[in-house]
Each structure stands twice: as structure tokens, then as C-alpha cells.
Amino acid sequence: MRSESQRGLTIVYTGEGKGKTTAALGLVLRAWGRNFRICVIQFLKSETGRWGEVEAARKIEVEWHILGQGFTREDDDQRVNLELAHQAWRFAQQKISSNSFDLIILDEFTYPLHYGWLDTGAVLEWLENQKPPPLHLVITGRSAPPALIKAADLVTEMKKIKHPFDQGIKGQPGIDF
Ligand code: ATP
Ligand code: MG
């Protein structure tokens, strides 16, 4: 357990540049070193097992959940996206209100908010009332809704200056996944 005085922050990593998820993973490492109880919930990535961070989480025994498989494609049935998003959010709500964690990462959580599968106002109101005060909560993803930015304590926008993708260089193991 952390000290009573711990002030839980709501942290948002957003923007078009690379580094949102990896910034959150950096916090996971730092918090792990402090014996924090950590939970990572990924809202977009499908479970392939090839993600370096998932392998690392297994080794250091960080609780890790991959939800929202199939969210990403534009031609997806919106009702399916809506239902998946609500299921995933209910799961996250249980973890957040469980009082079992000091740090929770909601990776790529901006997307269900941005696409309107979840109501941003309702999500923020629930967090305002139900997030345990000492819990640090990190949300990543592009297109963070303005209301989320307003509610957060810390917001960093990753700005792309260069990305190897523009030179046709594909994602690199250990760097991109
Ligand atoms: P990372 O997981 O590497 O920190 P991220 O979370 O900031 O990246 P996402 O939008 O989640 O970015 O996209 C993840 C993947 O897309 C990574 O492989 C990343 O290198 C790549 N990526 C991120 N930003 C860009 C960009 N501006 N152009 C092309 N590819 C990008
Ligand atoms: Mg990401």
C-alpha cells in the first residue's frame, strides 16, 4: 500500500507522434521499481503475444489485459464496437474501483471516447466520483477529447518531427512492438 498522502494523478499522453504508449510503459517500469500495484489495460491491440511489453509484463508479473479486439477497422460494425467498448469500460471500472492498484494504464482509451462509443462526459463523471484518490491513472491515444484534457492533471502531446514510417521503414521489434 502507498502512503495516505499519495495524490493520484490523471495523466494523458496524446498527439500524433510516437511515444504515447511507451511513455506509459516507462511509468510502469518506474512504478514497478517502487513496488506499486500495477494494472495495464489495452483497449485496441489484439492478442498476438508478439508485443515486447507483454513479454516483459509476464516476466516482472505486472497484471495485463488486452481488450477491444477488432476496434480498429473503419468498416467495423459500429454496434459491435459500441458493445466491445462498453464491455471493456465495465472491466476497467472494476479494476479502478477495486482499490487493488496504485497505477492503472488505459492504453489507447482515447479512441472509444473520440469515436463516441463511450460517452466522455459520463466516463469523466464516473472517474471524478469513483476513482480512488491515491490511484494514478494514465490514458493514452491520439485525439484525446477536450473534456478529458480539461479534467486531467497532466497532459503531454507527442508531436511528430520525423518518423521512419515516412521513409517507408516498417515498425521495428523492440522499438515499435
Ligand atoms: P508507441 O507504442 O511506439 O509509444 P504510440 O503509442 O505513440 O507509439 P500509436 O498511435 O499507439 O502510437 O501507434 C503505435 C504504432 O504506430 C507504433 O509502432 C508507432 O511507431 C507507430 N506510430 C506512432 N506514431 C506514428 C506516426 N506519426 N507515423 C507513423 N507511425 C507511427
Ligand atoms: Mg499507443
Coordinates of C-alpha atoms and ligand atoms in Angstrom, one line a residue:
M1 CA 0.0 0.0 0.0
R2 CA 1.1 3.5 -0.7
S3 CA 1.1 6.3 1.8
E4 CA -2.1 8.1 2.7
S5 CA -0.8 11.3 1.3
Q6 CA -0.3 10.0 -2.3
R7 CA -2.1 12.2 -4.7
G8 CA -3.3 10.2 -7.6
L9 CA -2.8 11.9 -10.9
T10 CA -4.8 11.6 -14.1
I11 CA -2.2 11.6 -16.9
V12 CA -2.9 11.8 -20.6
Y13 CA -0.4 11.1 -23.4
T14 CA -1.9 12.1 -26.7
G15 CA -0.9 13.5 -30.1
E16 CA 0.3 12.3 -33.5
G17 CA 3.9 11.5 -32.6
K18 CA 5.3 8.2 -31.4
G19 CA 5.8 7.7 -27.7
K20 CA 2.4 7.7 -26.0
T21 CA 2.3 4.0 -25.1
T22 CA 6.0 3.8 -24.5
A23 CA 5.8 6.8 -22.1
A24 CA 3.1 5.0 -20.2
L25 CA 5.3 1.8 -20.1
G26 CA 8.1 3.9 -18.8
L27 CA 5.9 4.9 -15.9
V28 CA 5.1 1.2 -15.4
L29 CA 8.8 0.4 -15.0
R30 CA 9.3 3.3 -12.6
A31 CA 6.3 2.4 -10.5
W32 CA 7.3 -1.3 -10.6
G33 CA 10.6 -0.2 -9.0
R34 CA 8.6 1.4 -6.2
N35 CA 6.6 -1.8 -5.6
F36 CA 3.4 -0.2 -6.9
R37 CA 0.5 -2.5 -7.7
I38 CA 0.1 -2.0 -11.4
C39 CA -2.6 -2.9 -13.9
V40 CA -2.3 -2.3 -17.7
I41 CA -5.5 -2.4 -19.8
Q42 CA -5.1 -2.2 -23.6
F43 CA -8.2 -1.1 -25.5
L44 CA -7.0 -1.7 -29.0
K45 CA -4.3 -4.2 -29.6
S46 CA -5.1 -7.8 -30.5
E47 CA -3.5 -10.5 -28.5
T48 CA -0.8 -11.9 -30.6
G49 CA 1.8 -12.4 -27.9
R50 CA 4.4 -10.8 -30.1
W51 CA 4.5 -7.5 -28.2
G52 CA 7.7 -7.0 -26.3
E53 CA 5.9 -5.2 -23.5
V54 CA 3.6 -8.2 -22.9
E55 CA 6.6 -10.5 -22.6
A56 CA 8.2 -8.1 -20.2
A57 CA 5.0 -7.8 -18.1
R58 CA 4.9 -11.6 -17.8
K59 CA 8.4 -11.7 -16.5
I60 CA 8.0 -8.9 -14.0
E61 CA 4.5 -10.1 -13.1
V62 CA 2.5 -7.0 -13.9
E63 CA -1.2 -7.5 -14.4
W64 CA -2.0 -7.0 -18.1
H65 CA -5.2 -7.2 -20.0
I66 CA -5.8 -6.9 -23.7
L67 CA -9.4 -5.9 -24.6
G68 CA -11.2 -4.4 -27.5
Q69 CA -10.0 -6.8 -30.2
G70 CA -11.4 -5.6 -33.5
F71 CA -12.0 -2.0 -32.6
T72 CA -9.7 -0.5 -35.1
R73 CA -11.1 -1.1 -38.6
E74 CA -13.2 1.6 -40.0
D75 CA -15.6 -0.7 -41.7
D76 CA -16.4 -2.5 -38.4
D77 CA -20.0 -2.8 -37.4
Q78 CA -20.4 0.2 -35.1
R79 CA -22.8 -1.7 -32.8
V80 CA -20.1 -4.3 -32.3
N81 CA -17.6 -1.5 -31.5
L82 CA -20.1 0.0 -29.1
E83 CA -20.7 -3.2 -27.2
L84 CA -17.0 -4.1 -27.1
A85 CA -16.2 -0.6 -25.8
H86 CA -18.8 -0.9 -23.1
Q87 CA -17.6 -4.3 -22.0
A88 CA -14.0 -3.0 -21.9
W89 CA -15.0 0.1 -19.9
R90 CA -17.0 -2.0 -17.4
F91 CA -13.9 -4.2 -16.9
A92 CA -11.7 -1.1 -16.4
Q93 CA -14.3 0.4 -14.0
Q94 CA -14.0 -2.8 -11.8
K95 CA -10.2 -2.5 -11.8
I96 CA -10.3 1.2 -11.0
S97 CA -12.8 0.9 -8.2
S98 CA -11.2 -2.3 -6.7
N99 CA -8.7 -0.3 -4.6
S100 CA -6.2 -3.0 -5.6
F101 CA -3.9 -0.8 -7.7
D102 CA -1.6 2.2 -7.3
L103 CA -1.2 2.7 -11.1
I104 CA -3.6 1.8 -13.9
I105 CA -2.8 2.4 -17.6
L106 CA -5.7 2.6 -20.0
D107 CA -3.8 2.3 -23.3
E108 CA -5.5 3.6 -26.4
F109 CA -8.5 4.6 -24.3
T110 CA -9.0 7.9 -26.2
Y111 CA -10.4 6.0 -29.2
P112 CA -13.7 4.7 -27.8
L113 CA -14.1 8.3 -26.4
H114 CA -13.2 10.0 -29.7
Y115 CA -15.4 7.8 -31.8
G116 CA -18.3 8.2 -29.3
W117 CA -18.6 4.5 -28.4
L118 CA -18.4 5.7 -24.8
D119 CA -19.8 9.0 -23.6
T120 CA -16.8 11.1 -22.5
G121 CA -18.9 13.1 -20.0
A122 CA -20.3 10.0 -18.3
V123 CA -16.8 8.4 -18.2
L124 CA -15.3 11.6 -16.6
E125 CA -18.1 11.9 -14.1
W126 CA -17.7 8.3 -13.1
L127 CA -13.9 8.8 -12.6
E128 CA -14.5 12.0 -10.7
N129 CA -16.7 10.1 -8.2
Q130 CA -15.2 6.6 -8.2
K131 CA -11.5 6.8 -8.8
P132 CA -9.8 6.2 -5.5
P133 CA -7.9 9.4 -4.7
P134 CA -4.4 7.8 -4.4
L135 CA -4.7 5.9 -7.7
H136 CA -2.6 7.2 -10.6
L137 CA -4.5 6.8 -13.9
V138 CA -2.8 7.0 -17.3
I139 CA -4.7 7.3 -20.5
T140 CA -3.0 7.1 -23.9
G141 CA -4.1 7.6 -27.5
R142 CA -4.5 10.1 -30.3
S143 CA -7.3 12.6 -30.4
A144 CA -7.9 13.0 -26.7
P145 CA -11.3 14.7 -26.3
P146 CA -11.1 18.3 -25.0
A147 CA -13.1 17.4 -21.9
L148 CA -10.6 14.7 -20.9
I149 CA -7.7 17.2 -21.4
K150 CA -9.5 19.7 -19.2
A151 CA -10.1 17.1 -16.4
A152 CA -6.6 15.6 -16.4
D153 CA -3.8 16.8 -14.1
L154 CA -1.0 16.2 -16.6
V155 CA -1.3 16.2 -20.4
T156 CA 1.6 15.7 -22.8
E157 CA 1.1 15.9 -26.6
M158 CA 3.6 13.9 -28.6
K159 CA 4.4 16.0 -31.7
K160 CA 5.8 14.2 -34.7
I161 CA 9.0 15.8 -36.1
K162 CA 10.1 12.8 -38.1
H163 CA 9.0 9.2 -38.2
P164 CA 10.8 6.4 -40.1
F165 CA 7.4 5.2 -41.4
D166 CA 7.5 8.3 -43.7
Q167 CA 10.7 6.8 -45.3
G168 CA 9.0 3.5 -45.8
I169 CA 10.7 1.9 -42.8
K170 CA 8.5 -0.6 -41.1
G171 CA 7.9 -1.0 -37.4
Q172 CA 10.9 -2.4 -35.6
P173 CA 10.8 -5.2 -32.9
G174 CA 11.8 -3.8 -29.6
I175 CA 11.1 -0.3 -30.7
D176 CA 7.6 -0.3 -32.1
F177 CA 6.2 -3.6 -30.6
Ligands
ATP1 P1 4.5 3.7 -29.2 O1 3.7 2.5 -28.8 O2 5.6 3.3 -30.0 O3 4.8 4.6 -28.0 P2 2.3 5.4 -29.7 O4 1.5 4.8 -28.6 O5 2.6 6.9 -29.5 O6 3.5 4.6 -30.1 P3 0.2 4.6 -31.5 O7 -0.7 5.6 -32.2 O8 -0.4 3.8 -30.4 O9 1.5 5.4 -31.1 O10 0.8 3.7 -32.7 C1 1.6 2.7 -32.4 C2 2.5 2.3 -33.6 O11 2.4 3.3 -34.6 C3 3.9 2.2 -33.2 O12 4.5 1.2 -34.0 C4 4.5 3.6 -33.6 O13 5.9 3.6 -34.0 C5 3.7 3.9 -34.8 N1 3.5 5.3 -34.9 C6 3.3 6.2 -33.9 N2 3.2 7.5 -34.4 C7 3.4 7.4 -35.7 C8 3.4 8.3 -36.8 N3 3.3 9.6 -36.6 N4 3.6 7.9 -38.1 C9 3.7 6.6 -38.3 N5 3.7 5.6 -37.4 C10 3.5 6.0 -36.1
MG2 MG -0.1 3.6 -28.4

